[in-house]
Amino acid sequence: MSRRLLGAVATLVATALVALLAGCGEDDSTSTTTVESQTGAGEGDRIVVQGGEGAFSAEAVYERAAPGVVTISSIFEGGSALGGQAGQGSGFVLNDDGEIATNAHVVTDGQANGGGDINEASQVFVQFPDRNQVEAEVIGFDPYADVALLRVDPEGLDLQPLELGDLEDVGVGEPVAAIGSPFGERQSLSVGVISALDRAIPSLTDFEILGAIQTDASINPGNSGGPLLDAEGRVVGINQQIDTTSGGNQGVGFAVPVDLARRSIDQLREDGEVEYAYMGVTTVAMYPQLAERIGIDTDAGALVDTIPAGSPAEEAGLRDGDQRIQFQGANFRVGGDLITAIEGEELVNGEDLPEIVSRYSPGDTVTLEVLRDGEREEVDLTFGTRPDSIPTEG
């Protein structure tokens, strides 16, 4: 399968298309609601969602959230609304001040896994469900999280902000809804479940987006930047990309987690850009069989593989591997430090190290616990600022 960002439809869909508003009636807590399946079921199949306290009603979620979901049209240098360098995605209203969240790749020419300079669209327009369409200012974009913050003049607009949820309240198997403009079909609803959490997916740089949400809710090109919603209509993620062989949805979609999006939005609002802490080390997740193979008594942690020259890790005195082995069909560089904890927080899973580092800011100093030559030591490290691309090793 290939990864595909969802933001840009090849050419702009004509602005004469009418956005559909939520046409739901009063919420009946005892009713049963049926909605068309867009999660891979056969033609004519339907999903039945039972109403009631604590249940998931796609109708209620749509009624609550759809008024705050917008369609975003971006025009790039040399393009026009009639075709050429133009694209379309989705977004959602954050507050009454006219702030709108979307993906960075909706309003830039950024591509998955980096690939050169990222250029902002020359013009960005936001269309609301009531057919108002206004030009937006790009306050800033974060290529590491693929998040952008836009602002429109709120005067004369009926803004319907969406509430941001909390990732701690999200679990695998819970129902979710996606609202956006797949293939230019504005205000489209699809429903599904959270298939997995803590996925690592490509950003617009060499660095991955950590903690991403995987869902089988149907999302397609044009859905990018739209909200992934929980049963209360709160945003738990920003729809970002799909795994596909056909170019369309195959039930494996991904969303930027709301906690990362919130951090990004807050910094963009304040500074117009986002900075991330940088350690400067590549690691391999330790597991019991590998620990036994290389003869260490700790079966969890991050085994240091390489350290780029001039990185904070090198300046702190961390040591990388100096021997190569082949084990279980993979090549490993061993003999370096095994990082077992940061500020007393133990590393267990492979994503723990970058996830913990992401909580810090450039300039922060932390104490690492490492296993070195069979002995446990403490190493102080001061984080740098994450570069645009991953440096080569020293």
PDB file of N, CA and C in Angstrom, residues 179-239:
ATOM      1  N   ILE A 179     -16.392  14.367   8.932  1.00  0.00           N
ATOM      2  CA  ILE A 179     -17.177  15.275   8.095  1.00  0.00           C
ATOM      3  C   ILE A 179     -16.211  16.104   7.271  1.00  0.00           C
ATOM      4  N   GLY A 180     -16.472  16.216   5.977  1.00  0.00           N
ATOM      5  CA  GLY A 180     -15.588  16.982   5.115  1.00  0.00           C
ATOM      6  C   GLY A 180     -16.103  17.038   3.698  1.00  0.00           C
ATOM      7  N   SER A 181     -15.147  17.257   2.775  1.00  0.00           N
ATOM      8  CA  SER A 181     -15.516  17.444   1.366  1.00  0.00           C
ATOM      9  C   SER A 181     -14.762  16.466   0.465  1.00  0.00           C
ATOM     10  N   PRO A 182     -14.998  15.156   0.614  1.00  0.00           N
ATOM     11  CA  PRO A 182     -14.311  14.201  -0.248  1.00  0.00           C
ATOM     12  C   PRO A 182     -14.687  14.407  -1.709  1.00  0.00           C
ATOM     13  N   PHE A 183     -13.672  14.524  -2.561  1.00  0.00           N
ATOM     14  CA  PHE A 183     -13.883  14.752  -3.989  1.00  0.00           C
ATOM     15  C   PHE A 183     -14.784  15.964  -4.243  1.00  0.00           C
ATOM     16  N   GLY A 184     -14.742  16.946  -3.328  1.00  0.00           N
ATOM     17  CA  GLY A 184     -15.523  18.160  -3.488  1.00  0.00           C
ATOM     18  C   GLY A 184     -16.967  18.050  -3.048  1.00  0.00           C
ATOM     19  N   GLU A 185     -17.370  16.887  -2.541  1.00  0.00           N
ATOM     20  CA  GLU A 185     -18.759  16.693  -2.094  1.00  0.00           C
ATOM     21  C   GLU A 185     -18.884  17.228  -0.670  1.00  0.00           C
ATOM     22  N   ARG A 186     -19.250  18.492  -0.556  1.00  0.00           N
ATOM     23  CA  ARG A 186     -19.227  19.189   0.717  1.00  0.00           C
ATOM     24  C   ARG A 186     -20.197  18.589   1.744  1.00  0.00           C
ATOM     25  N   GLN A 187     -19.786  18.742   3.026  1.00  0.00           N
ATOM     26  CA  GLN A 187     -20.615  18.332   4.165  1.00  0.00           C
ATOM     27  C   GLN A 187     -20.968  16.849   4.132  1.00  0.00           C
ATOM     28  N   SER A 188     -20.019  16.031   3.691  1.00  0.00           N
ATOM     29  CA  SER A 188     -20.248  14.581   3.645  1.00  0.00           C
ATOM     30  C   SER A 188     -19.909  13.950   4.989  1.00  0.00           C
ATOM     31  N   LEU A 189     -20.757  13.041   5.419  1.00  0.00           N
ATOM     32  CA  LEU A 189     -20.575  12.313   6.676  1.00  0.00           C
ATOM     33  C   LEU A 189     -20.192  10.870   6.401  1.00  0.00           C
ATOM     34  N   SER A 190     -19.212  10.369   7.127  1.00  0.00           N
ATOM     35  CA  SER A 190     -18.936   8.938   7.145  1.00  0.00           C
ATOM     36  C   SER A 190     -18.689   8.529   8.582  1.00  0.00           C
ATOM     37  N   VAL A 191     -18.962   7.274   8.892  1.00  0.00           N
ATOM     38  CA  VAL A 191     -18.825   6.794  10.263  1.00  0.00           C
ATOM     39  C   VAL A 191     -18.013   5.511  10.288  1.00  0.00           C
ATOM     40  N   GLY A 192     -17.419   5.237  11.427  1.00  0.00           N
ATOM     41  CA  GLY A 192     -16.624   4.033  11.612  1.00  0.00           C
ATOM     42  C   GLY A 192     -16.195   3.940  13.054  1.00  0.00           C
ATOM     43  N   VAL A 193     -15.073   3.288  13.268  1.00  0.00           N
ATOM     44  CA  VAL A 193     -14.535   3.143  14.619  1.00  0.00           C
ATOM     45  C   VAL A 193     -13.063   3.533  14.619  1.00  0.00           C
ATOM     46  N   ILE A 194     -12.528   3.714  15.799  1.00  0.00           N
ATOM     47  CA  ILE A 194     -11.082   3.884  15.940  1.00  0.00           C
ATOM     48  C   ILE A 194     -10.462   2.498  15.840  1.00  0.00           C
ATOM     49  N   SER A 195      -9.636   2.309  14.825  1.00  0.00           N
ATOM     50  CA  SER A 195      -9.039   0.997  14.581  1.00  0.00           C
ATOM     51  C   SER A 195      -7.773   0.779  15.385  1.00  0.00           C
ATOM     52  N   ALA A 196      -7.038   1.847  15.660  1.00  0.00           N
ATOM     53  CA  ALA A 196      -5.792   1.747  16.426  1.00  0.00           C
ATOM     54  C   ALA A 196      -5.358   3.144  16.842  1.00  0.00           C
ATOM     55  N   LEU A 197      -4.517   3.188  17.866  1.00  0.00           N
ATOM     56  CA  LEU A 197      -3.927   4.434  18.328  1.00  0.00           C
ATOM     57  C   LEU A 197      -2.412   4.339  18.235  1.00  0.00           C
ATOM     58  N   ASP A 198      -1.755   5.465  18.430  1.00  0.00           N
ATOM     59  CA  ASP A 198      -0.292   5.518  18.504  1.00  0.00           C
ATOM     60  C   ASP A 198       0.382   5.031  17.230  1.00  0.00           C
ATOM     61  N   ARG A 199      -0.208   5.333  16.089  1.00  0.00           N
ATOM     62  CA  ARG A 199       0.446   5.038  14.823  1.00  0.00           C
ATOM     63  C   ARG A 199       1.471   6.132  14.500  1.00  0.00           C
ATOM     64  N   ALA A 200       2.502   5.777  13.766  1.00  0.00           N
ATOM     65  CA  ALA A 200       3.479   6.740  13.258  1.00  0.00           C
ATOM     66  C   ALA A 200       3.243   6.891  11.761  1.00  0.00           C
ATOM     67  N   ILE A 201       2.966   8.112  11.307  1.00  0.00           N
ATOM     68  CA  ILE A 201       2.625   8.358   9.912  1.00  0.00           C
ATOM     69  C   ILE A 201       3.502   9.472   9.354  1.00  0.00           C
ATOM     70  N   PRO A 202       3.672   9.550   8.034  1.00  0.00           N
ATOM     71  CA  PRO A 202       4.521  10.582   7.442  1.00  0.00           C
ATOM     72  C   PRO A 202       3.984  11.990   7.685  1.00  0.00           C
ATOM     73  N   SER A 203       4.909  12.911   7.888  1.00  0.00           N
ATOM     74  CA  SER A 203       4.579  14.334   7.935  1.00  0.00           C
ATOM     75  C   SER A 203       5.043  14.956   6.626  1.00  0.00           C
ATOM     76  N   LEU A 204       5.172  16.273   6.597  1.00  0.00           N
ATOM     77  CA  LEU A 204       5.711  16.945   5.415  1.00  0.00           C
ATOM     78  C   LEU A 204       7.212  17.121   5.517  1.00  0.00           C
ATOM     79  N   THR A 205       7.823  16.441   6.499  1.00  0.00           N
ATOM     80  CA  THR A 205       9.268  16.486   6.710  1.00  0.00           C
ATOM     81  C   THR A 205       9.788  15.055   6.790  1.00  0.00           C
ATOM     82  N   ASP A 206      11.070  14.916   7.117  1.00  0.00           N
ATOM     83  CA  ASP A 206      11.636  13.580   7.313  1.00  0.00           C
ATOM     84  C   ASP A 206      11.144  12.935   8.601  1.00  0.00           C
ATOM     85  N   PHE A 207      10.593  13.739   9.516  1.00  0.00           N
ATOM     86  CA  PHE A 207      10.159  13.237  10.812  1.00  0.00           C
ATOM     87  C   PHE A 207       8.713  12.765  10.737  1.00  0.00           C
ATOM     88  N   GLU A 208       8.391  11.744  11.537  1.00  0.00           N
ATOM     89  CA  GLU A 208       7.046  11.186  11.521  1.00  0.00           C
ATOM     90  C   GLU A 208       6.130  11.910  12.501  1.00  0.00           C
ATOM     91  N   ILE A 209       4.829  11.820  12.232  1.00  0.00           N
ATOM     92  CA  ILE A 209       3.808  12.267  13.167  1.00  0.00           C
ATOM     93  C   ILE A 209       3.512  11.095  14.093  1.00  0.00           C
ATOM     94  N   LEU A 210       3.691  11.310  15.382  1.00  0.00           N
ATOM     95  CA  LEU A 210       3.515  10.235  16.350  1.00  0.00           C
ATOM     96  C   LEU A 210       2.139  10.307  16.999  1.00  0.00           C
ATOM     97  N   GLY A 211       1.656   9.157  17.447  1.00  0.00           N
ATOM     98  CA  GLY A 211       0.397   9.101  18.165  1.00  0.00           C
ATOM     99  C   GLY A 211      -0.834   9.242  17.294  1.00  0.00           C
ATOM    100  N   ALA A 212      -0.677   9.022  15.990  1.00  0.00           N
ATOM    101  CA  ALA A 212      -1.803   9.217  15.069  1.00  0.00           C
ATOM    102  C   ALA A 212      -2.913   8.201  15.330  1.00  0.00           C
ATOM    103  N   ILE A 213      -4.130   8.608  14.964  1.00  0.00           N
ATOM    104  CA  ILE A 213      -5.313   7.757  15.111  1.00  0.00           C
ATOM    105  C   ILE A 213      -5.589   7.054  13.787  1.00  0.00           C
ATOM    106  N   GLN A 214      -5.772   5.737  13.830  1.00  0.00           N
ATOM    107  CA  GLN A 214      -6.176   4.978  12.647  1.00  0.00           C
ATOM    108  C   GLN A 214      -7.676   4.712  12.735  1.00  0.00           C
ATOM    109  N   THR A 215      -8.370   4.926  11.623  1.00  0.00           N
ATOM    110  CA  THR A 215      -9.822   4.724  11.604  1.00  0.00           C
ATOM    111  C   THR A 215     -10.261   4.066  10.308  1.00  0.00           C
ATOM    112  N   ASP A 216     -11.394   3.355  10.374  1.00  0.00           N
ATOM    113  CA  ASP A 216     -11.973   2.798   9.152  1.00  0.00           C
ATOM    114  C   ASP A 216     -13.118   3.665   8.640  1.00  0.00           C
ATOM    115  N   ALA A 217     -13.375   4.814   9.291  1.00  0.00           N
ATOM    116  CA  ALA A 217     -14.342   5.759   8.727  1.00  0.00           C
ATOM    117  C   ALA A 217     -13.847   6.182   7.353  1.00  0.00           C
ATOM    118  N   SER A 218     -14.735   6.226   6.396  1.00  0.00           N
ATOM    119  CA  SER A 218     -14.347   6.486   5.012  1.00  0.00           C
ATOM    120  C   SER A 218     -13.869   7.922   4.837  1.00  0.00           C
ATOM    121  N   ILE A 219     -12.591   8.088   4.500  1.00  0.00           N
ATOM    122  CA  ILE A 219     -12.033   9.397   4.185  1.00  0.00           C
ATOM    123  C   ILE A 219     -11.292   9.287   2.860  1.00  0.00           C
ATOM    124  N   ASN A 220     -11.398  10.323   2.066  1.00  0.00           N
ATOM    125  CA  ASN A 220     -10.885  10.323   0.706  1.00  0.00           C
ATOM    126  C   ASN A 220     -10.254  11.674   0.389  1.00  0.00           C
ATOM    127  N   PRO A 221      -9.606  11.809  -0.774  1.00  0.00           N
ATOM    128  CA  PRO A 221      -9.061  13.114  -1.151  1.00  0.00           C
ATOM    129  C   PRO A 221     -10.121  14.207  -1.060  1.00  0.00           C
ATOM    130  N   GLY A 222      -9.776  15.287  -0.376  1.00  0.00           N
ATOM    131  CA  GLY A 222     -10.723  16.364  -0.101  1.00  0.00           C
ATOM    132  C   GLY A 222     -11.173  16.374   1.343  1.00  0.00           C
ATOM    133  N   ASN A 223     -11.028  15.226   2.053  1.00  0.00           N
ATOM    134  CA  ASN A 223     -11.345  15.148   3.480  1.00  0.00           C
ATOM    135  C   ASN A 223     -10.250  15.773   4.342  1.00  0.00           C
ATOM    136  N   SER A 224      -9.064  15.950   3.791  1.00  0.00           N
ATOM    137  CA  SER A 224      -7.940  16.425   4.583  1.00  0.00           C
ATOM    138  C   SER A 224      -8.275  17.720   5.299  1.00  0.00           C
ATOM    139  N   GLY A 225      -7.912  17.776   6.566  1.00  0.00           N
ATOM    140  CA  GLY A 225      -8.129  18.965   7.363  1.00  0.00           C
ATOM    141  C   GLY A 225      -9.455  18.974   8.074  1.00  0.00           C
ATOM    142  N   GLY A 226     -10.361  18.069   7.711  1.00  0.00           N
ATOM    143  CA  GLY A 226     -11.654  17.983   8.375  1.00  0.00           C
ATOM    144  C   GLY A 226     -11.545  17.252   9.698  1.00  0.00           C
ATOM    145  N   PRO A 227     -12.567  17.372  10.539  1.00  0.00           N
ATOM    146  CA  PRO A 227     -12.493  16.774  11.871  1.00  0.00           C
ATOM    147  C   PRO A 227     -12.874  15.306  11.911  1.00  0.00           C
ATOM    148  N   LEU A 228     -12.193  14.570  12.789  1.00  0.00           N
ATOM    149  CA  LEU A 228     -12.621  13.244  13.209  1.00  0.00           C
ATOM    150  C   LEU A 228     -13.270  13.455  14.573  1.00  0.00           C
ATOM    151  N   LEU A 229     -14.517  13.018  14.720  1.00  0.00           N
ATOM    152  CA  LEU A 229     -15.351  13.408  15.857  1.00  0.00           C
ATOM    153  C   LEU A 229     -15.747  12.213  16.707  1.00  0.00           C
ATOM    154  N   ASP A 230     -15.816  12.448  18.030  1.00  0.00           N
ATOM    155  CA  ASP A 230     -16.297  11.389  18.912  1.00  0.00           C
ATOM    156  C   ASP A 230     -17.816  11.451  19.027  1.00  0.00           C
ATOM    157  N   ALA A 231     -18.381  10.631  19.895  1.00  0.00           N
ATOM    158  CA  ALA A 231     -19.832  10.525  20.006  1.00  0.00           C
ATOM    159  C   ALA A 231     -20.481  11.812  20.497  1.00  0.00           C
ATOM    160  N   GLU A 232     -19.703  12.687  21.136  1.00  0.00           N
ATOM    161  CA  GLU A 232     -20.226  13.963  21.618  1.00  0.00           C
ATOM    162  C   GLU A 232     -20.022  15.089  20.613  1.00  0.00           C
ATOM    163  N   GLY A 233     -19.475  14.764  19.450  1.00  0.00           N
ATOM    164  CA  GLY A 233     -19.217  15.781  18.447  1.00  0.00           C
ATOM    165  C   GLY A 233     -17.960  16.591  18.706  1.00  0.00           C
ATOM    166  N   ARG A 234     -17.082  16.105  19.570  1.00  0.00           N
ATOM    167  CA  ARG A 234     -15.819  16.783  19.852  1.00  0.00           C
ATOM    168  C   ARG A 234     -14.742  16.296  18.887  1.00  0.00           C
ATOM    169  N   VAL A 235     -13.836  17.183  18.540  1.00  0.00           N
ATOM    170  CA  VAL A 235     -12.763  16.840  17.608  1.00  0.00           C
ATOM    171  C   VAL A 235     -11.696  16.043  18.344  1.00  0.00           C
ATOM    172  N   VAL A 236     -11.433  14.823  17.877  1.00  0.00           N
ATOM    173  CA  VAL A 236     -10.367  14.007  18.456  1.00  0.00           C
ATOM    174  C   VAL A 236      -9.180  13.880  17.507  1.00  0.00           C
ATOM    175  N   GLY A 237      -9.347  14.321  16.263  1.00  0.00           N
ATOM    176  CA  GLY A 237      -8.243  14.269  15.310  1.00  0.00           C
ATOM    177  C   GLY A 237      -8.560  15.097  14.077  1.00  0.00           C
ATOM    178  N   ILE A 238      -7.522  15.375  13.295  1.00  0.00           N
ATOM    179  CA  ILE A 238      -7.671  16.060  12.011  1.00  0.00           C
ATOM    180  C   ILE A 238      -7.324  15.054  10.915  1.00  0.00           C
ATOM    181  N   ASN A 239      -8.298  14.717  10.069  1.00  0.00           N
ATOM    182  CA  ASN A 239      -8.089  13.706   9.037  1.00  0.00           C
ATOM    183  C   ASN A 239      -6.950  14.119   8.117  1.00  0.00           C
TER     184      ASN A 239
END
